[in-house]
PDB file of C-alpha atoms in Angstrom:
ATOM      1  CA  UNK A   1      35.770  74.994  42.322  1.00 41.00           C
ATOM      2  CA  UNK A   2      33.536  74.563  45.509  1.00 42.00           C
ATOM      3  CA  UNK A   3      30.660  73.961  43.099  1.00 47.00           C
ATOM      4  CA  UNK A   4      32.179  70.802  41.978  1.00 46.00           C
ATOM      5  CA  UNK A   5      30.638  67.421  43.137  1.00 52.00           C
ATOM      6  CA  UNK A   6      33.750  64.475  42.264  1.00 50.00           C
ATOM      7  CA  UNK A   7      30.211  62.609  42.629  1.00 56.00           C
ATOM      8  CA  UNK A   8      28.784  63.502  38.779  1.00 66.00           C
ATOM      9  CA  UNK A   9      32.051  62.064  37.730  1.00 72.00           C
ATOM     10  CA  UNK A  10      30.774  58.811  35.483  1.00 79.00           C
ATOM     11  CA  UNK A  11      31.662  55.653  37.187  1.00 83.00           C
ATOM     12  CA  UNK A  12      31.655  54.303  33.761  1.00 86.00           C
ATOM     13  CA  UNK A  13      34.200  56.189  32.439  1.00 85.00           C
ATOM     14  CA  UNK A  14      36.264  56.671  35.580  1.00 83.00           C
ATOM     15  CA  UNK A  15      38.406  53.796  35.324  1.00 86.00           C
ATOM     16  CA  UNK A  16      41.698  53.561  33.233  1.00 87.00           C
ATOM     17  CA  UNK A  17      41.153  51.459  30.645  1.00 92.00           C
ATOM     18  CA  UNK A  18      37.476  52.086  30.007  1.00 94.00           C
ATOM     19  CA  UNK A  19      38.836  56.133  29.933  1.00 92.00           C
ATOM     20  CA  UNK A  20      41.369  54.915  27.357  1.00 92.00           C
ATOM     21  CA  UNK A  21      38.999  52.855  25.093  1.00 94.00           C
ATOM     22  CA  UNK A  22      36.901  55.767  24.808  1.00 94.00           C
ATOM     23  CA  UNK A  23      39.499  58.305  24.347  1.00 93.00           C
ATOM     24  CA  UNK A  24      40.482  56.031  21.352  1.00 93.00           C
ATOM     25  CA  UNK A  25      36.672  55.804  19.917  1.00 94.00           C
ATOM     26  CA  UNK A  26      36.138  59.776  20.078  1.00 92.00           C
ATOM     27  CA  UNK A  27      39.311  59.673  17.760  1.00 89.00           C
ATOM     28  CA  UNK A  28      38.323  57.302  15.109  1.00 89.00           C
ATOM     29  CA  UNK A  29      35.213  56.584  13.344  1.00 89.00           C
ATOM     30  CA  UNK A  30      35.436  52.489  14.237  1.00 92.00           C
ATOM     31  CA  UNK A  31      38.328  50.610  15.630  1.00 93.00           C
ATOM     32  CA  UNK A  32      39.222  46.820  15.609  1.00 93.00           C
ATOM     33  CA  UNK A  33      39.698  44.543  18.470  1.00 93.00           C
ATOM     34  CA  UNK A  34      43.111  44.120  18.205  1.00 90.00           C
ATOM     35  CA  UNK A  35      43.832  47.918  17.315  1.00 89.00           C
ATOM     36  CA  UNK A  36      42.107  48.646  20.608  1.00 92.00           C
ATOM     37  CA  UNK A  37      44.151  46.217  22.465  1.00 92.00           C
ATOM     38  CA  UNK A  38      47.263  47.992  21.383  1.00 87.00           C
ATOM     39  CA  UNK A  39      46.445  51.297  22.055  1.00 87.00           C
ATOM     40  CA  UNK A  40      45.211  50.629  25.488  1.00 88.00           C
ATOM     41  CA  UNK A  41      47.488  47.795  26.133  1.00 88.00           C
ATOM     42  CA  UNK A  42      45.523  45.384  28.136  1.00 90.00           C
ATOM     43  CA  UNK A  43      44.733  41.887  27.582  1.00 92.00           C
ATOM     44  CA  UNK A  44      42.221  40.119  25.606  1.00 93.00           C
ATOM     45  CA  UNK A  45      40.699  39.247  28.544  1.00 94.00           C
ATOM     46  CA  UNK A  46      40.511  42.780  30.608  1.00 93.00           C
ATOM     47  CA  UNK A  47      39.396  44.518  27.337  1.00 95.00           C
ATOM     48  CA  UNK A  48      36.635  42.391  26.562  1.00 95.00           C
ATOM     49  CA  UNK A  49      35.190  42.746  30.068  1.00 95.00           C
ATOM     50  CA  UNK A  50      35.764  46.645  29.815  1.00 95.00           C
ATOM     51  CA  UNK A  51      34.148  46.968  26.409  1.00 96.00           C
ATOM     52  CA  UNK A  52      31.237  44.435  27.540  1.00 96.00           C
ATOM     53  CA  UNK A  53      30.413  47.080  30.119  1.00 95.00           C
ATOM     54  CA  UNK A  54      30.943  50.049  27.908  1.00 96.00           C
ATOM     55  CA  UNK A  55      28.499  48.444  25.793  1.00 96.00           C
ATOM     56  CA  UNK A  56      26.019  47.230  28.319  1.00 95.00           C
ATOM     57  CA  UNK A  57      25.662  50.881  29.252  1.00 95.00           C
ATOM     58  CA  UNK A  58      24.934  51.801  25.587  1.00 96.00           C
ATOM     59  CA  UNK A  59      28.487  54.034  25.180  1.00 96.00           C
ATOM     60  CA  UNK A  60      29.550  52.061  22.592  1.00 96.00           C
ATOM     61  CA  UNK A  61      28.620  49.433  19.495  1.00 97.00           C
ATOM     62  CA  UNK A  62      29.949  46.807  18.305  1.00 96.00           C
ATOM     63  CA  UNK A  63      29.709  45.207  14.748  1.00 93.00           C
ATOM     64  CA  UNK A  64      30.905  42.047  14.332  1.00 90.00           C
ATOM     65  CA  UNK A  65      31.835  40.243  10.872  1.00 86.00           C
ATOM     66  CA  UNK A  66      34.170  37.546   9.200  1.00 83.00           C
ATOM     67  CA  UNK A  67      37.106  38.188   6.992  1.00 79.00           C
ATOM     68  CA  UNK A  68      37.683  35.025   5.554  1.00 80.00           C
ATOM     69  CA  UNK A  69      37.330  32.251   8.997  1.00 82.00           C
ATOM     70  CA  UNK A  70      38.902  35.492  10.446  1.00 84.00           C
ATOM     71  CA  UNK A  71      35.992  36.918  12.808  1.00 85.00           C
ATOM     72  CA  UNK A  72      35.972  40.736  13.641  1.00 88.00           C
ATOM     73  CA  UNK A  73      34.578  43.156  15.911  1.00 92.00           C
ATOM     74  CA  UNK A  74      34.540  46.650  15.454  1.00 94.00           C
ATOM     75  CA  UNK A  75      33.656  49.353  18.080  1.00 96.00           C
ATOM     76  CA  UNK A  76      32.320  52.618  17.682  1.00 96.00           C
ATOM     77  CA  UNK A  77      31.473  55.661  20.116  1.00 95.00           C
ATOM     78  CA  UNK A  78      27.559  56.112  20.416  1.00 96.00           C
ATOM     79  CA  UNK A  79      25.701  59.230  21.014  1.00 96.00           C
ATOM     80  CA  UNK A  80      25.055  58.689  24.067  1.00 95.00           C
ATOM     81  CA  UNK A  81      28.783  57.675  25.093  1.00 95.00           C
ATOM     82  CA  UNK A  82      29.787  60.891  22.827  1.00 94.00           C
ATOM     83  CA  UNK A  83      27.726  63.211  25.116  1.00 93.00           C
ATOM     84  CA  UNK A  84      29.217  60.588  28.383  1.00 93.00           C
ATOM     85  CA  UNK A  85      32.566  61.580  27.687  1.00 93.00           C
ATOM     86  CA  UNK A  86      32.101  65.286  26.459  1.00 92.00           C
ATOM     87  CA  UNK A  87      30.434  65.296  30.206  1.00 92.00           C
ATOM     88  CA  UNK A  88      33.387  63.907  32.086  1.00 91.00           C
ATOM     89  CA  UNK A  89      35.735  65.990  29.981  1.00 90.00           C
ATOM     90  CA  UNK A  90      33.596  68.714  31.349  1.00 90.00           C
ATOM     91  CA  UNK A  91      34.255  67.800  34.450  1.00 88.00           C
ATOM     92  CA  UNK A  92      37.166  67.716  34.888  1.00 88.00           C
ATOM     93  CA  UNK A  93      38.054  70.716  33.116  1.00 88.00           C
ATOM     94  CA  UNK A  94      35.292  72.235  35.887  1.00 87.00           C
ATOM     95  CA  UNK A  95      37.478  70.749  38.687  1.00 83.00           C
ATOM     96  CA  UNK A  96      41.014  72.208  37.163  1.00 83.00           C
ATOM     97  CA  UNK A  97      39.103  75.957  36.850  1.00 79.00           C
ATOM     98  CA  UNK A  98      39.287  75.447  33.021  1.00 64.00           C
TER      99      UNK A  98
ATOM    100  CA  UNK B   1      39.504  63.632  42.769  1.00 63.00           C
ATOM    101  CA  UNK B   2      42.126  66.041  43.267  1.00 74.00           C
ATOM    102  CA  UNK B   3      42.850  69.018  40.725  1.00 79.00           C
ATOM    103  CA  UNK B   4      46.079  67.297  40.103  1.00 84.00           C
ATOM    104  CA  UNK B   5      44.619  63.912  39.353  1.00 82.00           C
ATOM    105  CA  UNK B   6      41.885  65.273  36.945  1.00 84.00           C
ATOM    106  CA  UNK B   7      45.285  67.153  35.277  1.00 87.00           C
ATOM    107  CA  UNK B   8      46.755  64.196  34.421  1.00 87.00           C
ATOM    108  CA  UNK B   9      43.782  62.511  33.537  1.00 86.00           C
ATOM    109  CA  UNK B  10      42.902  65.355  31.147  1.00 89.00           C
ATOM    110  CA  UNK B  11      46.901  65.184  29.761  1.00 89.00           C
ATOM    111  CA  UNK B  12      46.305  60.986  29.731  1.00 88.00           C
ATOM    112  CA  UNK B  13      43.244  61.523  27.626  1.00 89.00           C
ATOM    113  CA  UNK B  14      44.943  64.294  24.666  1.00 88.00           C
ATOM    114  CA  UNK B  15      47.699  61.674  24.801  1.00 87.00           C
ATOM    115  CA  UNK B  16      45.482  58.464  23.735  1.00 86.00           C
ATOM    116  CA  UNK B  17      43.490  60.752  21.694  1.00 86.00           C
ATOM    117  CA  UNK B  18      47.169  62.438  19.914  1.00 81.00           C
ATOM    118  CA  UNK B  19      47.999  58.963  19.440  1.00 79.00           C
ATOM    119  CA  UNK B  20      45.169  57.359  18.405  1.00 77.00           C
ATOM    120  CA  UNK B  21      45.090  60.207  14.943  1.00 70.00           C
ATOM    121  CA  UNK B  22      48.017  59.254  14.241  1.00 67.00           C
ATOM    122  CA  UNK B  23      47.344  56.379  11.898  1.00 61.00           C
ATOM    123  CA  UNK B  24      46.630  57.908   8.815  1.00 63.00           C
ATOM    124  CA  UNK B  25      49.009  56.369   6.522  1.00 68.00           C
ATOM    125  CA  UNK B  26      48.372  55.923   2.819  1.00 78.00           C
ATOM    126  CA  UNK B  27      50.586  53.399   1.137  1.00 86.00           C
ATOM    127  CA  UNK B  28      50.538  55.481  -1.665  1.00 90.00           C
ATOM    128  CA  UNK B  29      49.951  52.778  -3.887  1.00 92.00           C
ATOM    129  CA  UNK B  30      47.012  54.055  -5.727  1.00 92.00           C
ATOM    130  CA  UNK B  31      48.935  57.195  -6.631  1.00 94.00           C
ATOM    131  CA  UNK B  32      51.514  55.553  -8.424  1.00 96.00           C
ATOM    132  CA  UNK B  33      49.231  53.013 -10.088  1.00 96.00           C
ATOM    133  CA  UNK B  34      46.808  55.877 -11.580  1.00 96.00           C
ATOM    134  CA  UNK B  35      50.190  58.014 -12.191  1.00 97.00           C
ATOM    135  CA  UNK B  36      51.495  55.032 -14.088  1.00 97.00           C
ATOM    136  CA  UNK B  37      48.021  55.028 -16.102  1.00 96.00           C
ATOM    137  CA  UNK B  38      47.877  58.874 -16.449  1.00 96.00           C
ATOM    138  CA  UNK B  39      51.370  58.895 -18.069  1.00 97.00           C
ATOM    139  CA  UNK B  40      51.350  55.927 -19.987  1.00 97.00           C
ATOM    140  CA  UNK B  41      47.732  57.234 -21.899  1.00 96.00           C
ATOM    141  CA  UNK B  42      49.294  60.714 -22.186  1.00 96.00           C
ATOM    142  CA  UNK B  43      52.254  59.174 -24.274  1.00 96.00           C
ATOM    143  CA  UNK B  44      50.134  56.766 -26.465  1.00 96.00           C
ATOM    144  CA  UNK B  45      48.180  60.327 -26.831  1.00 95.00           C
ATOM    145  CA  UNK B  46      51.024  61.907 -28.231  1.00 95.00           C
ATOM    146  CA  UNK B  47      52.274  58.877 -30.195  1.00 96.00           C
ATOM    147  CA  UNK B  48      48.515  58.196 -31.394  1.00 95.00           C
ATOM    148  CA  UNK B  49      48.571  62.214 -32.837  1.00 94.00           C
ATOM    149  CA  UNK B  50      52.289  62.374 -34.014  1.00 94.00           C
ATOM    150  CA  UNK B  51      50.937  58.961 -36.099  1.00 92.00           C
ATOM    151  CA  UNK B  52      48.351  60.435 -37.277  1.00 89.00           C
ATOM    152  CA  UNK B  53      45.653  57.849 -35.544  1.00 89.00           C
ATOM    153  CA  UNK B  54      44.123  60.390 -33.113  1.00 84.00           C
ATOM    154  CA  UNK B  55      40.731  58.741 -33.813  1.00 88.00           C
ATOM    155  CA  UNK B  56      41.988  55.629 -31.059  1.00 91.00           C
ATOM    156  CA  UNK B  57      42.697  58.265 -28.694  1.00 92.00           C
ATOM    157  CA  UNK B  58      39.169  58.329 -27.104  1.00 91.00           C
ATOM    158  CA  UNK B  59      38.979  54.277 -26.512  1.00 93.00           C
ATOM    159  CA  UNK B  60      42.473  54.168 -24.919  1.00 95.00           C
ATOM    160  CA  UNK B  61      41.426  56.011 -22.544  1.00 95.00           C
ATOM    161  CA  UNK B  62      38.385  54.406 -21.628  1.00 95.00           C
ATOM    162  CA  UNK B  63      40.105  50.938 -21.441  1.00 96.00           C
ATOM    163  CA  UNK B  64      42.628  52.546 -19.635  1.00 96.00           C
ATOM    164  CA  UNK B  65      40.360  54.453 -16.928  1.00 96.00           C
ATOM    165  CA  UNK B  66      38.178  51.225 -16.784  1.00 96.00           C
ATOM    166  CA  UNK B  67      41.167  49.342 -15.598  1.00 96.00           C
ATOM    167  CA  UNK B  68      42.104  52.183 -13.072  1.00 95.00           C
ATOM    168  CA  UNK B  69      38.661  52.268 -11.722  1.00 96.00           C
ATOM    169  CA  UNK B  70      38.502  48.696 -11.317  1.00 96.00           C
ATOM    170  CA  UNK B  71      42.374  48.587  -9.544  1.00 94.00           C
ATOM    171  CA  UNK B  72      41.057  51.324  -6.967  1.00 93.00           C
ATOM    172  CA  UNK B  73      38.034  49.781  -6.324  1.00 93.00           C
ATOM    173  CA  UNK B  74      38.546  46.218  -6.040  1.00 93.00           C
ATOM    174  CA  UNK B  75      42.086  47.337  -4.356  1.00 90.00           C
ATOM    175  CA  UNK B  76      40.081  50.177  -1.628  1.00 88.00           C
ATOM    176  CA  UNK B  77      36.927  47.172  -1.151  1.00 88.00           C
ATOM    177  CA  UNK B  78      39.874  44.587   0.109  1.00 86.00           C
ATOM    178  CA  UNK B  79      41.670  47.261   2.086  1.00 83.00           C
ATOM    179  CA  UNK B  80      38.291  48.132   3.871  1.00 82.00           C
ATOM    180  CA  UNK B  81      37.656  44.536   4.586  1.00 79.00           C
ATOM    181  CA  UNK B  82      41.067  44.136   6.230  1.00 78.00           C
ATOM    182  CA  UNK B  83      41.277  47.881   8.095  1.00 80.00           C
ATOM    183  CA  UNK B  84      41.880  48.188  11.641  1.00 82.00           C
ATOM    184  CA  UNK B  85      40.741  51.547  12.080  1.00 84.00           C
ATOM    185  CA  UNK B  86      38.350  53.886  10.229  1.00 85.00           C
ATOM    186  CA  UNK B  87      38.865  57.452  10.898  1.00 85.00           C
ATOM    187  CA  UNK B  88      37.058  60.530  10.282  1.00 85.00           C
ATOM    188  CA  UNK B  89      40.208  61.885   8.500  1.00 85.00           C
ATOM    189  CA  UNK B  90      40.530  58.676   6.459  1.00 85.00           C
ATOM    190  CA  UNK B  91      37.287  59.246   5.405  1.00 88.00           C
ATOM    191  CA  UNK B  92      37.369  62.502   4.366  1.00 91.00           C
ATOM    192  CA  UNK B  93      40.404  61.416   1.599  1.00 90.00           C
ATOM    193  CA  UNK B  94      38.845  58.724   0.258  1.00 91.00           C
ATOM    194  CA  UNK B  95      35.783  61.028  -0.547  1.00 94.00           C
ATOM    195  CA  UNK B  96      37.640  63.758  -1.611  1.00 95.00           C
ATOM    196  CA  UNK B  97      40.040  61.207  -3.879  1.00 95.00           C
ATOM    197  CA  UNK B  98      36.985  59.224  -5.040  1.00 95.00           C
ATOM    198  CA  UNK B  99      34.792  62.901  -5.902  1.00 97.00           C
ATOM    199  CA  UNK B 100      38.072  64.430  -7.561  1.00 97.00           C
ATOM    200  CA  UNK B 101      38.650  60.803  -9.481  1.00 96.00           C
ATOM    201  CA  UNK B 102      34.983  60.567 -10.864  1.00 97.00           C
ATOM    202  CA  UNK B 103      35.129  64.672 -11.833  1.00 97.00           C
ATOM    203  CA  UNK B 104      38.562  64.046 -14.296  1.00 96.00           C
ATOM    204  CA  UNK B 105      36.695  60.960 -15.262  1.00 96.00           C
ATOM    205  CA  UNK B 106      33.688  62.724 -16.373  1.00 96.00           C
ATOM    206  CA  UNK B 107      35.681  65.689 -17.580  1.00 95.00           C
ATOM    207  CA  UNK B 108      37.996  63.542 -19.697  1.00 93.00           C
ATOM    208  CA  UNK B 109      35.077  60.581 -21.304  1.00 93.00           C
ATOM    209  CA  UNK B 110      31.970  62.801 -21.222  1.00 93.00           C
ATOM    210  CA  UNK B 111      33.808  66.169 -22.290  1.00 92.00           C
ATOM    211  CA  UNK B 112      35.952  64.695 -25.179  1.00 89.00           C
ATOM    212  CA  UNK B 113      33.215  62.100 -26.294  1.00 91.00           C
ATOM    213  CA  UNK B 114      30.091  65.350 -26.329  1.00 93.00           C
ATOM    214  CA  UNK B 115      32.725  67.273 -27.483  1.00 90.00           C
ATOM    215  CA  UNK B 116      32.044  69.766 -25.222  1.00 92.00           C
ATOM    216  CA  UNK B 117      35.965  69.993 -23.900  1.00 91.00           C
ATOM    217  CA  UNK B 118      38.180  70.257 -26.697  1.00 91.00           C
ATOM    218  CA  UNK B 119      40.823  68.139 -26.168  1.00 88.00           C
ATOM    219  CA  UNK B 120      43.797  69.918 -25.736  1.00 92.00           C
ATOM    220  CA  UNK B 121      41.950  71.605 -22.720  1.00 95.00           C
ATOM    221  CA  UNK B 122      41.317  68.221 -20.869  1.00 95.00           C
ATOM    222  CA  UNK B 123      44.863  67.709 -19.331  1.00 96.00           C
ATOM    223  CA  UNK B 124      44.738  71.325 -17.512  1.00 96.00           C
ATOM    224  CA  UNK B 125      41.046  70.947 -16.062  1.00 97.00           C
ATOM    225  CA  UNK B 126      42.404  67.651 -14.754  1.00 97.00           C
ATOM    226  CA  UNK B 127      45.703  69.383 -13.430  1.00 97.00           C
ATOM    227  CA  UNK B 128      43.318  72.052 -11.676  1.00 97.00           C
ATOM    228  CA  UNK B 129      41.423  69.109 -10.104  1.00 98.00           C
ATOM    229  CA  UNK B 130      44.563  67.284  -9.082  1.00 97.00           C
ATOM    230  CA  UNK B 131      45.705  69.988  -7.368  1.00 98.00           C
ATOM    231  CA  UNK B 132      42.339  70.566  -5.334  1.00 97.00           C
ATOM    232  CA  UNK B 133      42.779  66.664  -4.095  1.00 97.00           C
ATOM    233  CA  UNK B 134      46.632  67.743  -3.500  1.00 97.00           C
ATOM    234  CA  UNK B 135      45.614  70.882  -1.412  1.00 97.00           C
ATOM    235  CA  UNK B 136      43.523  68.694   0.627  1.00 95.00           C
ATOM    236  CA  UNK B 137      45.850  65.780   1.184  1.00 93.00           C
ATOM    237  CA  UNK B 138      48.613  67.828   2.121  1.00 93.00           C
ATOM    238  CA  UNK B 139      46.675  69.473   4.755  1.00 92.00           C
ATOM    239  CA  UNK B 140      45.279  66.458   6.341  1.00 89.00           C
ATOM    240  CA  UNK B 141      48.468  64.545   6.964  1.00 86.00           C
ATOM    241  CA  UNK B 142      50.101  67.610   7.597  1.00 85.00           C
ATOM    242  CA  UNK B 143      52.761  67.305   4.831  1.00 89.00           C
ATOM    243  CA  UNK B 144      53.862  70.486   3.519  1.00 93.00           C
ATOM    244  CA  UNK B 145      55.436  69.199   0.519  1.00 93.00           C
ATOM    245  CA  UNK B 146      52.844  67.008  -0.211  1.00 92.00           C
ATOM    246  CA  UNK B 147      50.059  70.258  -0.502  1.00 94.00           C
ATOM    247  CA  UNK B 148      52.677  72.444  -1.790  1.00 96.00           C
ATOM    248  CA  UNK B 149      52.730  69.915  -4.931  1.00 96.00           C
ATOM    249  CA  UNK B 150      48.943  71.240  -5.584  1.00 97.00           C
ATOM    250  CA  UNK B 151      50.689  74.592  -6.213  1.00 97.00           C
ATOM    251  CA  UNK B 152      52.716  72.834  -8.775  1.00 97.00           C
ATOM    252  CA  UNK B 153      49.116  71.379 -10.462  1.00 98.00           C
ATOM    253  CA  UNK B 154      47.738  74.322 -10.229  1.00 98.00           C
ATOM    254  CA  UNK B 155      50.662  76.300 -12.025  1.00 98.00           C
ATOM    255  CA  UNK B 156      51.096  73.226 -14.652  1.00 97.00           C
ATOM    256  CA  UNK B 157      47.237  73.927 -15.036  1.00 97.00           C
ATOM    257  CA  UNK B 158      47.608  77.610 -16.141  1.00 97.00           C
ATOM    258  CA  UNK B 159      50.647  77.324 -18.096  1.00 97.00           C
ATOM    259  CA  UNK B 160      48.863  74.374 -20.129  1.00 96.00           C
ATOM    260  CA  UNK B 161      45.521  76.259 -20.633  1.00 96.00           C
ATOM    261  CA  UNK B 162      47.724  79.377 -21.797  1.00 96.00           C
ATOM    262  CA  UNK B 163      49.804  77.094 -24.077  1.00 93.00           C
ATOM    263  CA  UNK B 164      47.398  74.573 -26.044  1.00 93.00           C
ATOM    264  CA  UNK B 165      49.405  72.282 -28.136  1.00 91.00           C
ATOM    265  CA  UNK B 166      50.587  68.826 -28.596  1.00 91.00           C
ATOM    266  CA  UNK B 167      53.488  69.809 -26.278  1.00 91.00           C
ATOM    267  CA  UNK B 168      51.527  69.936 -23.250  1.00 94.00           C
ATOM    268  CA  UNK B 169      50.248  66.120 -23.267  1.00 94.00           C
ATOM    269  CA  UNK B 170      53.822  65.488 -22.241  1.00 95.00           C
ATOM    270  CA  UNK B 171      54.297  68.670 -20.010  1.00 96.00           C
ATOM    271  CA  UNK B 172      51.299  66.627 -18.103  1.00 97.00           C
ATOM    272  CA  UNK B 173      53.154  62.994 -18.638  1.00 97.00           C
ATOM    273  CA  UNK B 174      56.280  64.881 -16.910  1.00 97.00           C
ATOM    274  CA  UNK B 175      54.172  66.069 -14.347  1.00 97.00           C
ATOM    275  CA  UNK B 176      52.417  62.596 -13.739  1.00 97.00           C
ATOM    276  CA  UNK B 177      55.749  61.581 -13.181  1.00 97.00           C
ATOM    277  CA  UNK B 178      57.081  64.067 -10.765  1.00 97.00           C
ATOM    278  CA  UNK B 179      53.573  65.369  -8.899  1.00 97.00           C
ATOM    279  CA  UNK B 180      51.503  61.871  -9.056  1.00 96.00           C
ATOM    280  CA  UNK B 181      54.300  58.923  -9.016  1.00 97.00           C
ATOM    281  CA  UNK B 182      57.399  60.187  -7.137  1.00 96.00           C
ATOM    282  CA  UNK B 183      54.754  61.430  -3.985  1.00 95.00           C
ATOM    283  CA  UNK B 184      53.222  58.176  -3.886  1.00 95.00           C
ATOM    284  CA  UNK B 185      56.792  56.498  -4.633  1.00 96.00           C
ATOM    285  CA  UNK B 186      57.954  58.760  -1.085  1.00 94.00           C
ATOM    286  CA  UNK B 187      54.617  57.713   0.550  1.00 92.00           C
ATOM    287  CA  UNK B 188      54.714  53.826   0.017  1.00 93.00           C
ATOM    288  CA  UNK B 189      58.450  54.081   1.688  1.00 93.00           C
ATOM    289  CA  UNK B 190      56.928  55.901   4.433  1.00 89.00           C
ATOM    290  CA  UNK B 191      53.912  53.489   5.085  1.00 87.00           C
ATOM    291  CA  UNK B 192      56.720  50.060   4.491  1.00 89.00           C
ATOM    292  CA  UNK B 193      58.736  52.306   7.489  1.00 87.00           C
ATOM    293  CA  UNK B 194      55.759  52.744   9.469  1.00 78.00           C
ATOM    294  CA  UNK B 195      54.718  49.130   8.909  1.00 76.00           C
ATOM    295  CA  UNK B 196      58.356  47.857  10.362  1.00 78.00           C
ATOM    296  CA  UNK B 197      57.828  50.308  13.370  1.00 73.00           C
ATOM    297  CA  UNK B 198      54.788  48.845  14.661  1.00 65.00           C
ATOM    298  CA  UNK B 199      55.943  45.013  13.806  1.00 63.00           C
TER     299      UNK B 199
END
C-alpha cells in the first residue's frame, strides 16, 4: 500500500457528483438529462456545470435533439472516460489492498 | 485518501452503478399485442381448415404479421424517441426480440409460401424460437418464471412436432394465451407499479 500515490487519483473524477455521473454512464449505454439528475440528485444547475467539465475533458458526449419543442441531451461514457474511470477504480482498489 | 474513504467510495460507486441497471422494465405491451395476433391467426387457421377455405390461410397471415410489424415498429421508433435511458441490457432484448421476430416471420411467409415448411410444422419451429427469446428474457431481468416459460415453448415445441394435426394450431393458440399474453399481461402491471413508484 506504500506504493500508492493519492496523487494519480483523477481530479476529474474525484468529486461526488462528477464520480456519480460517471458511475451512472459506465451502467447505461446513453442517459437523459433529467434521468441523470435523478440518479445523482443535484440540480439543474450543479449538473450542468459537472457534465460541462466532464465533457470539456473529453470523458463524456453529449447528443442533443428535439422531441417535439421538447429539446434533449443525452450523455454517454467515451473511451477515454471508460479507461478514466477503470483507472480510478484501480486505484482505489490499489489503496484498499484489493 | 484514507483506505476507509476509498471503501466507501468503492461501495458509493457499486451502489449508483446497482441502481442505475435497474431500469429495465418492459411494459410488456408488445407481448400481448403480437400474442393477441398469434392467437387470433391460429383460430381463423383452424376455422379457415375446419371450412374448408385453407387456401386464405397464407394471406391472413401476411395482413396479420404486416400489421404486427408495423405496431412494433412504429410503437419501439416512438418509445426510442421518448427513452430516458438506453442500456446495454435493453439493447441486447430488443435485438434478440427483433432477430427471433424476423426468423418466425421468415419461417412462417417464406417457408409456407416456397413450400419448403409444411404447414403443420410452422407453429413448433416458431414455439422453438419463442422459447430461445424466452430463455434470454428471463435471464436478463432475472425472472425465473419468465425463462422457465421457454421450457414450456420448448416442450409445446416437441409435443407439436411429434403430434402434427389440426389439433395443434390450437395447442399453440392456448399457449399464445398462457406463455405470450398472460407474461406480458403480469409485466405491463409490473411496469404501471414501477411507473407509480418513481412518480
Amino acid at each position: 500500500m506504500s506504493d500508492f500515490d493519492y496523487q494519480q487519483l483523477d481530479d476529474i473524477i474525484h468529486s461526488r457528483i462528477r464520480l456519480a455521473i460517471m458511475a451512472v454512464l459506465v451502467s447505461v449505454e446513453e442517459a437523459e438529462f433529467t434521468f441523470l439528475r435523478e440518479k445523482v440528485n443535484a440540480t439543474d444547475g450543479n449538473l450542468s456545470t459537472h457534465l460541462k467539465k466532464l465533457e470539456d475533458v473529453g470523458y463524456i458526449a453529449v447528443s442533443k435533439s428535439f422531441v417535439g419543442r421538447k429539446p434533449l441531451s443525452r450523455y454517454m461514457l467515451t473511451q477515454k472516460g471508460r479507461t478514466a474511470f477503470e483507472a480510478y477504480i484501480e486505484h482505489l482498489e490499489k489503496l484498499i489492498g484489493k | 485518501m484514507k483506505e476507509t474513504e476509498a471503501k466507501n467510495e468503492l461501495e458509493f460507486i457499486k451502489n449508483v452503478m446497482e441502481d442505475s441497471r435497474k431500469i429495465i422494465v418492459d411494459d410488456g405491451k408488445n407481448f400481448i399485442f403480437w400474442g393477441i395476433i398469434a392467437a387470433l391467426g391460429l383460430i381463423v387457421t383452424y376455422i379457415l381448415i375446419v371450412e374448408k377455405f385453407g387456401e386464405y390461410i397464407k394471406w391472413v397471415w401476411v395482413v396479420l404479421i404486416a400489421v404486427g410489424w408495423t405496431y412494433s415498429l412504429t410503437s419501439n421508433l416512438k418509445k426510442q424517441k421518448k427513452r430516458r435511458v438506453r442500456t446495454f441490457a435493453g439493447k441486447i432484448l430488443s435485438v434478440t426480440w427483433f432477430s427471433c421476430g424476423l426468423t418466425m416471420t421468415i419461417v412462417g411467409i417464406g417457408g409456407s409460401f416456397s413450400g419448403a415448411i409444411h404447414g403443420v410444422y410452422i407453429s413448433p419451429t416458431i414455439s422453438i424460437i419463442a422459447g430461445i427469446a424466452f430463455a434470454i428474457t428471463g435471464t436478463i431481468y432475472n425472472d425465473k418464471w419468465l425463462a422457465l416459460l421457454s421450457a414450456g415453448w420448448w416442450l409445446g415445441g416437441i409435443v407439436m412436432f411429434f403430434n402434427p394435426s389440426i389439433h395443434s394450431i390450437l395447442m399453440m393458440a392456448l399457449m399464445m394465451i398462457f406463455f405470450q399474453i398472460t407474461p406480458g399481461i403480469v409485466l405491463y402491471n409490473r411496469y404501471k407499479k414501477e411507473l407509480l413508484i418513481q412518480s
